[in-house]
Amino acid sequence: MEWLVFVVLFGTFFIFLGLGVPISFAIGVSSLLTILLALPFDAAISVISQKMASGLDSFSLLAIPFFILAGNIMNQGGIAMRLIEFAKVLGGRLPGSLAHVNILANMMFGSISGSAVASAAAVGGTMAPLQRKEGYDPAYSAAVNITSCPTGLLIPPSNTFIVYSLISGGTSIGALFLGGYIPGIIMGVSLMIVAGILARKHNYPVSPKPTFQEVLKKTLQAIPSLGLIIVIIGGIIGGIFTATEASAIAVIYTLLLAVVFYREVKVSQLPKIILESVMTTSIVLLLIGASMGMSWAMANADIPYMISDALLAISDNPIVILLLINVILLVIGVFMDMTPALLIFTPIFLPIAMDLGMDPVHFGIMMTFNLCIGICTPPVGSALFVGCSVGNVKIDKVIKPLLPFYAVLVLALMLVTYLPEITLILPRVFLGYQ
């Protein structure tokens, strides 16, 4: 019976995905069909409706619409160009300097906007013409942009961590935010190493040395934008406000920055920005609600225990088990976007990881890092499609340049997986996390 439930749940889910059914509906219908194996129709409808409603009844979820709104205001507020100019100050003297500027700008803009796709479009759309003019191979430039745009999903504030906190049973959002910093920086630096090696190999140019006045000007212009991260994280660490309250502070800060300070957003544009944010929020929350129904269906059928037993039958060595989990997640990331993958597979793999003695914050960062790689890979990688679009490069042309970046990302993932202190040191120092 258990294996029948497993086949019905995941079989119908992937069949619906293959037919092009929206993922929220694919999750919801496959969950309902699974529950029908154990309960009559009326009871099954009642259960899945209750689970969807109760899954959205969480104060911490208020952070998602606020952070989405703050990110959309930032996207329209002229932030990208100022951060690119600041990134030129930081990485402008390295071999293939524009590639390093692209990576650094994606790290900063992605963390502020909270969206890899927005980062790929805003930063990549600006950098691609500059790199083409300097003689960079467009496929190389696109590969740099595609693989670096997800770094902001690890560097807070990040909606991904809020979703993980909910689905994992209340893991500290503050600890997740702090835990993402070093892995996010490792991800960016590892990409810069590969970009630098390839740039030296192809003799890409180095930008001219900026004057002190230029450095000062570009730094001062970028500080207000980067101040959002300082305000959010500083407030959480200092106990001034919670992560949910910080999201509302972020909206106020970005409004003042974009409307009053930079004057890039007009008051007349705000209704459109708010409407876009509402639409994005509704998609995310529908996905979360549907996933709560699937989580209940899996738990009711003991599917997490089945998978745990199957993995432990292969090996009881924690190193091997974590490697298997990472391989499975990398494969899943190729076919599924980050949020649904996080919602579906966290309840399956988190109990296994915790049985091995793994901290839930560490596992959340590992899982996010892993799925960040997935959004850069074909056939459904959202960052891949956007990066190729703004770089005006066909997907088949960018696959080969992407390979060395994929390799170094996997190596960095292994580093984060097997060295928990990389993730846990900042939460322990600043929050006393145990």
Coordinates of C-alpha atoms in Angstrom, one line a residue:
M1 CA 0.0 0.0 0.0
E2 CA 2.8 2.4 0.9
W3 CA 4.5 1.9 -2.5
L4 CA 1.2 2.4 -4.2
V5 CA 0.7 5.7 -2.5
F6 CA 4.3 6.7 -3.5
V7 CA 3.7 5.8 -7.1
V8 CA 0.3 7.6 -7.2
L9 CA 1.7 10.8 -5.5
F10 CA 4.8 11.3 -7.5
G11 CA 3.6 9.5 -10.7
T12 CA 0.6 11.8 -11.1
F13 CA 2.6 14.8 -10.1
F14 CA 5.3 14.3 -12.8
I15 CA 2.6 13.4 -15.4
F16 CA 0.8 16.6 -14.7
L17 CA 4.1 18.6 -15.0
G18 CA 4.8 16.8 -18.3
L19 CA 1.3 17.9 -19.6
G20 CA 2.1 21.5 -18.7
V21 CA -0.3 21.8 -15.8
P22 CA 0.8 24.7 -13.5
I23 CA 2.9 23.3 -10.6
S24 CA 0.6 24.5 -7.8
F25 CA -2.3 22.6 -9.4
A26 CA -0.1 19.6 -10.1
I27 CA 0.8 19.4 -6.5
G28 CA -2.7 19.9 -5.2
V29 CA -4.4 17.4 -7.5
S30 CA -1.8 14.7 -7.0
S31 CA -2.1 15.2 -3.3
L32 CA -5.9 14.9 -3.5
L33 CA -5.6 11.7 -5.5
T34 CA -3.2 10.2 -3.0
I35 CA -5.5 11.1 0.0
L36 CA -8.4 9.5 -1.9
L37 CA -6.6 6.1 -1.5
A38 CA -7.1 6.3 2.3
L39 CA -10.2 8.5 2.7
P40 CA -13.6 9.0 1.0
F41 CA -14.0 11.9 -1.3
D42 CA -15.8 14.3 1.1
A43 CA -13.2 13.7 3.8
A44 CA -10.3 14.0 1.4
I45 CA -11.5 17.4 0.1
S46 CA -12.0 18.5 3.7
V47 CA -8.5 17.4 4.8
I48 CA -6.7 19.0 1.9
S49 CA -8.6 22.3 2.2
Q50 CA -7.9 22.5 5.9
K51 CA -4.2 21.7 5.4
M52 CA -3.9 24.4 2.7
A53 CA -5.7 27.0 4.9
S54 CA -3.8 26.1 8.1
G55 CA -0.5 26.1 6.2
L56 CA -0.9 29.7 5.2
D57 CA -2.0 30.7 8.8
S58 CA 1.5 31.8 9.8
F59 CA 2.7 35.2 11.0
S60 CA 6.2 34.6 9.5
L61 CA 4.6 34.3 6.0
L62 CA 3.8 38.0 6.1
A63 CA 7.5 38.6 5.4
I64 CA 7.1 37.2 1.9
P65 CA 4.8 39.9 0.4
F66 CA 6.7 42.6 2.1
F67 CA 10.1 41.4 0.8
I68 CA 8.6 40.9 -2.6
L69 CA 7.3 44.4 -2.6
A70 CA 10.6 45.8 -1.4
G71 CA 12.5 43.9 -4.1
N72 CA 10.1 45.2 -6.8
I73 CA 10.6 48.8 -5.7
M74 CA 14.4 48.2 -5.7
N75 CA 14.2 46.8 -9.2
Q76 CA 12.5 49.9 -10.5
G77 CA 14.6 52.3 -8.4
G78 CA 17.9 52.5 -10.3
I79 CA 19.7 50.3 -7.9
A80 CA 21.3 48.0 -10.4
M81 CA 23.5 50.6 -12.2
R82 CA 24.7 52.1 -8.9
L83 CA 25.7 48.6 -7.6
I84 CA 27.5 47.8 -10.9
E85 CA 29.5 51.0 -10.6
F86 CA 30.4 50.1 -7.1
A87 CA 31.3 46.6 -8.2
K88 CA 33.7 48.1 -10.7
V89 CA 35.5 49.7 -7.8
L90 CA 35.8 46.3 -6.0
G91 CA 36.7 44.1 -9.0
G92 CA 37.8 46.4 -11.7
R93 CA 41.5 45.6 -11.6
L94 CA 41.2 41.8 -11.8
P95 CA 41.7 39.8 -15.0
G96 CA 38.5 39.9 -17.1
S97 CA 37.3 42.7 -14.8
L98 CA 33.8 43.0 -16.3
A99 CA 33.1 39.4 -15.4
H100 CA 34.1 40.0 -11.8
V101 CA 31.9 43.1 -11.8
N102 CA 29.0 41.0 -13.0
I103 CA 29.5 38.5 -10.2
L104 CA 29.9 41.1 -7.5
A105 CA 26.9 43.1 -8.7
N106 CA 24.7 40.0 -8.8
M107 CA 25.8 39.2 -5.2
M108 CA 24.7 42.6 -4.0
F109 CA 21.7 43.2 -6.2
G110 CA 20.4 39.6 -5.7
S111 CA 20.6 39.9 -2.0
I112 CA 18.7 43.2 -2.0
S113 CA 16.0 42.2 -4.6
G114 CA 15.7 38.6 -3.3
S115 CA 15.3 37.3 -6.9
A116 CA 17.8 35.5 -9.0
V117 CA 15.8 36.2 -12.2
A118 CA 15.5 39.9 -11.5
S119 CA 19.2 40.0 -10.8
A120 CA 20.0 38.1 -14.0
A121 CA 17.8 40.5 -16.0
A122 CA 18.9 43.8 -14.4
V123 CA 22.6 43.2 -14.0
G124 CA 23.1 41.0 -17.0
G125 CA 21.1 43.3 -19.2
T126 CA 23.4 46.1 -18.3
M127 CA 26.7 44.2 -18.4
A128 CA 26.1 42.2 -21.6
P129 CA 26.5 45.2 -24.0
L130 CA 29.6 46.4 -22.1
Q131 CA 31.3 43.0 -22.2
R132 CA 30.5 42.6 -25.9
K133 CA 32.0 46.0 -26.6
E134 CA 35.2 45.0 -24.8
G135 CA 35.5 41.8 -26.8
Y136 CA 34.2 39.2 -24.4
D137 CA 32.8 36.0 -25.8
P138 CA 29.0 36.5 -25.4
A139 CA 28.6 32.8 -24.3
Y140 CA 31.2 33.3 -21.6
S141 CA 29.5 36.5 -20.4
A142 CA 26.2 34.8 -20.3
A143 CA 27.6 31.9 -18.3
V144 CA 29.1 34.2 -15.7
N145 CA 25.8 36.0 -15.3
I146 CA 23.7 32.9 -15.2
T147 CA 25.7 31.1 -12.5
S148 CA 26.2 34.2 -10.3
C149 CA 22.7 35.5 -10.2
P150 CA 21.5 32.9 -7.6
T151 CA 24.2 34.0 -5.1
G152 CA 21.7 36.6 -3.7
L153 CA 19.3 33.8 -2.7
L154 CA 21.9 32.7 -0.1
I155 CA 22.9 36.3 1.0
P156 CA 19.9 37.7 3.0
P157 CA 17.3 38.9 3.1
S158 CA 15.9 35.8 1.3
N159 CA 12.3 34.6 0.8
T160 CA 13.7 31.1 0.3
F161 CA 14.8 31.0 3.9
I162 CA 11.4 32.1 5.1
V163 CA 9.7 29.3 3.1
Y164 CA 12.2 26.8 4.5
S165 CA 11.6 28.0 8.1
L166 CA 7.9 27.4 7.7
I167 CA 8.2 24.0 6.1
S168 CA 10.9 22.8 8.5
G169 CA 8.8 23.5 11.6
G170 CA 10.0 26.9 12.6
T171 CA 13.8 27.0 12.1
S172 CA 15.1 30.4 13.2
I173 CA 14.9 32.8 10.3
G174 CA 17.5 35.1 11.9
A175 CA 19.9 32.1 12.1
L176 CA 19.2 31.2 8.5
F177 CA 19.8 34.8 7.4
L178 CA 23.2 34.9 9.2
G179 CA 24.0 31.4 8.1
G180 CA 23.7 32.2 4.4
Y181 CA 26.4 34.9 4.3
I182 CA 29.6 32.9 4.2
P183 CA 28.2 30.2 1.9
G184 CA 26.9 32.9 -0.4
I185 CA 30.3 34.6 -0.4
I186 CA 32.0 31.3 -1.0
M187 CA 29.7 30.7 -4.0
G188 CA 30.5 34.1 -5.5
V189 CA 34.3 33.8 -4.9
S190 CA 34.5 30.4 -6.4
L191 CA 32.8 31.7 -9.5
M192 CA 35.3 34.6 -9.6
I193 CA 38.2 32.2 -9.5
V194 CA 36.9 30.3 -12.5
A195 CA 36.0 33.6 -14.3
G196 CA 39.5 34.9 -13.6
I197 CA 41.3 31.7 -14.9
L198 CA 39.2 31.8 -18.1
A199 CA 39.7 35.5 -18.5
R200 CA 43.5 35.2 -18.3
K201 CA 43.4 32.2 -20.7
H202 CA 41.4 34.3 -23.3
N203 CA 43.3 37.5 -22.5
Y204 CA 40.2 39.6 -21.6
P205 CA 41.0 43.2 -20.8
V206 CA 41.4 44.8 -17.3
S207 CA 39.5 48.0 -16.6
P208 CA 41.6 51.2 -16.2
K209 CA 42.4 52.2 -12.6
P210 CA 39.7 54.6 -11.2
T211 CA 40.7 57.8 -9.6
F212 CA 40.2 58.4 -5.9
Q213 CA 37.3 60.8 -6.6
E214 CA 35.6 58.1 -8.8
V215 CA 36.0 55.5 -6.1
L216 CA 34.6 57.8 -3.4
K217 CA 31.6 58.9 -5.6
K218 CA 30.6 55.4 -6.6
T219 CA 30.9 54.1 -3.1
L220 CA 28.8 56.9 -1.6
Q221 CA 26.1 56.3 -4.3
A222 CA 26.0 52.6 -3.4
I223 CA 26.0 52.9 0.4
P224 CA 22.3 53.8 0.7
S225 CA 21.3 50.7 -1.3
L226 CA 23.6 48.4 0.7
G227 CA 22.2 50.0 3.8
L228 CA 19.1 48.0 3.5
I229 CA 21.1 44.8 4.3
I230 CA 22.7 46.5 7.3
V231 CA 19.3 47.8 8.6
I232 CA 17.6 44.4 8.2
I233 CA 20.4 42.2 9.7
G234 CA 21.4 44.7 12.3
G235 CA 17.9 45.0 13.5
I236 CA 17.4 41.3 13.8
I237 CA 20.8 40.7 15.5
G238 CA 20.1 43.6 17.9
G239 CA 16.7 42.3 18.8
I240 CA 15.0 45.5 17.6
F241 CA 12.6 43.6 15.4
T242 CA 11.8 40.1 14.1
A243 CA 12.5 39.0 10.5
T244 CA 8.8 39.5 9.7
E245 CA 8.8 43.0 11.1
A246 CA 12.1 43.6 9.2
S247 CA 10.3 43.0 5.9
A248 CA 7.9 45.9 6.6
I249 CA 10.9 48.1 7.5
A250 CA 12.4 47.0 4.2
V251 CA 9.4 48.4 2.3
I252 CA 9.6 51.7 4.1
Y253 CA 13.3 51.9 3.5
T254 CA 13.1 51.1 -0.2
L255 CA 10.2 53.5 -0.7
L256 CA 12.2 56.4 0.8
L257 CA 15.3 55.4 -1.2
A258 CA 13.6 55.0 -4.6
V259 CA 11.0 57.8 -4.3
V260 CA 12.7 60.4 -2.2
F261 CA 16.5 59.8 -2.3
Y262 CA 17.2 58.5 -5.8
R263 CA 14.0 59.8 -7.3
E264 CA 13.9 56.9 -9.8
V265 CA 10.3 55.8 -8.9
K266 CA 7.4 58.2 -9.2
V267 CA 4.3 57.9 -6.9
S268 CA 2.2 57.2 -10.0
Q269 CA 4.2 54.0 -10.6
L270 CA 3.5 52.6 -7.2
P271 CA 0.1 51.0 -8.0
K272 CA 1.6 49.0 -10.8
I273 CA 4.5 47.9 -8.6
I274 CA 2.1 46.9 -5.8
L275 CA -0.1 45.0 -8.3
E276 CA 3.0 43.1 -9.6
S277 CA 3.9 42.2 -6.0
V278 CA 0.4 41.0 -5.2
M279 CA 0.5 38.7 -8.3
T280 CA 3.9 37.3 -7.4
T281 CA 2.8 36.8 -3.7
S282 CA -0.4 35.0 -4.7
I283 CA 1.6 32.6 -6.9
V284 CA 4.1 31.8 -4.0
L285 CA 1.4 31.5 -1.4
L286 CA -0.8 29.2 -3.5
L287 CA 2.3 27.0 -4.0
I288 CA 2.9 26.9 -0.3
G289 CA -0.7 26.0 0.5
A290 CA -0.8 23.2 -2.0
S291 CA 2.6 21.9 -0.8
M292 CA 1.2 21.7 2.8
G293 CA -1.5 19.3 1.4
M294 CA 1.2 17.2 -0.2
S295 CA 3.3 17.2 3.0
W296 CA 0.3 15.8 4.9
A297 CA -0.3 13.2 2.3
M298 CA 3.4 12.1 2.4
A299 CA 3.4 12.0 6.2
N300 CA 0.1 10.1 6.4
A301 CA 1.5 7.5 4.0
D302 CA 4.9 7.3 5.9
I303 CA 6.7 8.2 2.6
P304 CA 9.6 10.1 4.4
Y305 CA 10.3 6.9 6.4
M306 CA 10.2 4.8 3.3
I307 CA 12.8 7.0 1.6
S308 CA 14.8 7.1 4.8
D309 CA 14.9 3.3 5.1
A310 CA 15.9 3.1 1.4
L311 CA 18.8 5.4 1.9
L312 CA 19.9 3.8 5.1
A313 CA 19.8 0.4 3.4
I314 CA 22.4 1.7 1.0
S315 CA 24.7 3.0 3.8
D316 CA 24.6 4.2 7.3
N317 CA 27.6 6.5 6.8
P318 CA 26.6 10.1 7.2
I319 CA 29.1 11.2 4.5
V320 CA 27.6 8.8 2.0
I321 CA 24.0 9.7 2.9
L322 CA 24.5 13.4 2.6
L323 CA 26.2 12.8 -0.8
L324 CA 23.2 10.8 -2.0
I325 CA 20.8 13.5 -0.8
N326 CA 22.9 16.1 -2.7
V327 CA 22.9 14.0 -5.9
I328 CA 19.1 13.5 -5.7
L329 CA 18.6 17.3 -5.1
L330 CA 20.9 18.2 -8.0
V331 CA 18.8 15.9 -10.3
I332 CA 15.6 17.3 -8.9
G333 CA 16.8 20.9 -9.4
V334 CA 17.3 20.1 -13.1
F335 CA 13.6 19.5 -13.6
M336 CA 12.0 21.6 -10.9
D337 CA 12.2 25.2 -9.8
M338 CA 13.6 26.1 -6.3
T339 CA 10.5 26.9 -4.3
P340 CA 8.4 23.8 -5.1
A341 CA 11.5 21.6 -4.7
L342 CA 12.1 23.1 -1.3
L343 CA 8.5 22.7 -0.3
I344 CA 8.2 19.1 -1.5
F345 CA 11.5 17.6 -0.5
T346 CA 12.3 19.4 2.8
P347 CA 9.8 17.2 4.8
I348 CA 11.4 14.1 3.2
F349 CA 15.1 14.8 3.6
L350 CA 15.2 17.0 6.8
P351 CA 14.3 14.2 9.2
I352 CA 17.0 12.0 7.6
A353 CA 19.6 14.7 8.0
M354 CA 18.5 15.4 11.6
D355 CA 18.8 11.7 12.4
L356 CA 22.4 12.0 11.2
G357 CA 22.9 14.8 13.7
M358 CA 22.8 17.6 11.1
D359 CA 21.5 21.0 12.3
P360 CA 18.3 22.3 10.5
V361 CA 20.0 25.6 9.7
H362 CA 22.9 23.9 8.2
F363 CA 20.6 21.6 6.2
G364 CA 18.5 24.6 5.0
I365 CA 21.6 26.4 3.7
M366 CA 22.9 23.2 2.0
M367 CA 19.6 22.6 0.3
T368 CA 19.2 26.2 -0.9
F369 CA 22.8 26.1 -2.2
N370 CA 22.1 22.9 -4.0
L371 CA 18.9 24.1 -5.6
C372 CA 20.6 27.4 -6.6
I373 CA 22.6 25.3 -9.0
G374 CA 19.4 23.8 -10.4
I375 CA 18.0 27.1 -11.6
C376 CA 21.1 27.5 -13.8
T377 CA 20.7 24.2 -15.6
P378 CA 18.6 23.1 -18.5
P379 CA 15.8 22.2 -19.3
V380 CA 13.8 24.4 -16.8
G381 CA 16.4 26.6 -15.2
S382 CA 14.7 30.1 -15.0
A383 CA 18.1 31.8 -14.6
L384 CA 19.4 30.0 -17.6
F385 CA 16.6 31.3 -19.9
V386 CA 16.7 34.9 -18.6
G387 CA 20.5 35.0 -18.8
C388 CA 20.5 33.7 -22.4
S389 CA 17.8 36.2 -23.3
V390 CA 19.5 39.3 -21.9
G391 CA 22.8 38.1 -23.3
N392 CA 21.3 37.4 -26.7
V393 CA 22.9 33.9 -26.7
K394 CA 21.3 30.6 -27.7
I395 CA 21.1 28.0 -24.9
D396 CA 23.1 25.4 -26.9
K397 CA 26.0 27.9 -27.2
V398 CA 26.2 28.6 -23.5
I399 CA 26.2 25.0 -22.2
K400 CA 30.0 24.4 -22.8
P401 CA 31.1 27.7 -21.1
L402 CA 28.8 26.8 -18.2
L403 CA 30.5 23.5 -17.4
P404 CA 33.6 24.8 -15.4
F405 CA 31.2 27.0 -13.4
Y406 CA 29.0 24.0 -12.6
A407 CA 32.0 22.1 -11.5
V408 CA 33.2 24.7 -9.1
L409 CA 29.7 25.2 -7.7
V410 CA 29.4 21.5 -6.9
L411 CA 32.8 21.7 -5.2
A412 CA 31.7 24.7 -3.1
L413 CA 28.5 22.8 -2.3
M414 CA 30.5 19.9 -0.9
L415 CA 32.5 22.3 1.2
V416 CA 29.3 23.8 2.7
T417 CA 27.9 20.3 3.2
Y418 CA 30.7 18.7 5.1
L419 CA 32.0 21.8 7.1
P420 CA 29.0 22.9 9.1
E421 CA 31.0 25.7 10.9
I422 CA 30.9 27.6 7.6
T423 CA 27.2 28.0 8.0
L424 CA 26.8 28.0 11.8
I425 CA 29.6 30.3 13.0
L426 CA 27.8 33.6 12.4
P427 CA 24.5 32.5 14.0
R428 CA 26.5 31.2 17.0
V429 CA 28.6 34.4 17.4
F430 CA 25.8 36.9 16.9
L431 CA 22.6 35.1 18.1
G432 CA 24.0 32.5 20.5
Y433 CA 22.5 29.8 18.3
Q434 CA 23.1 26.3 19.6

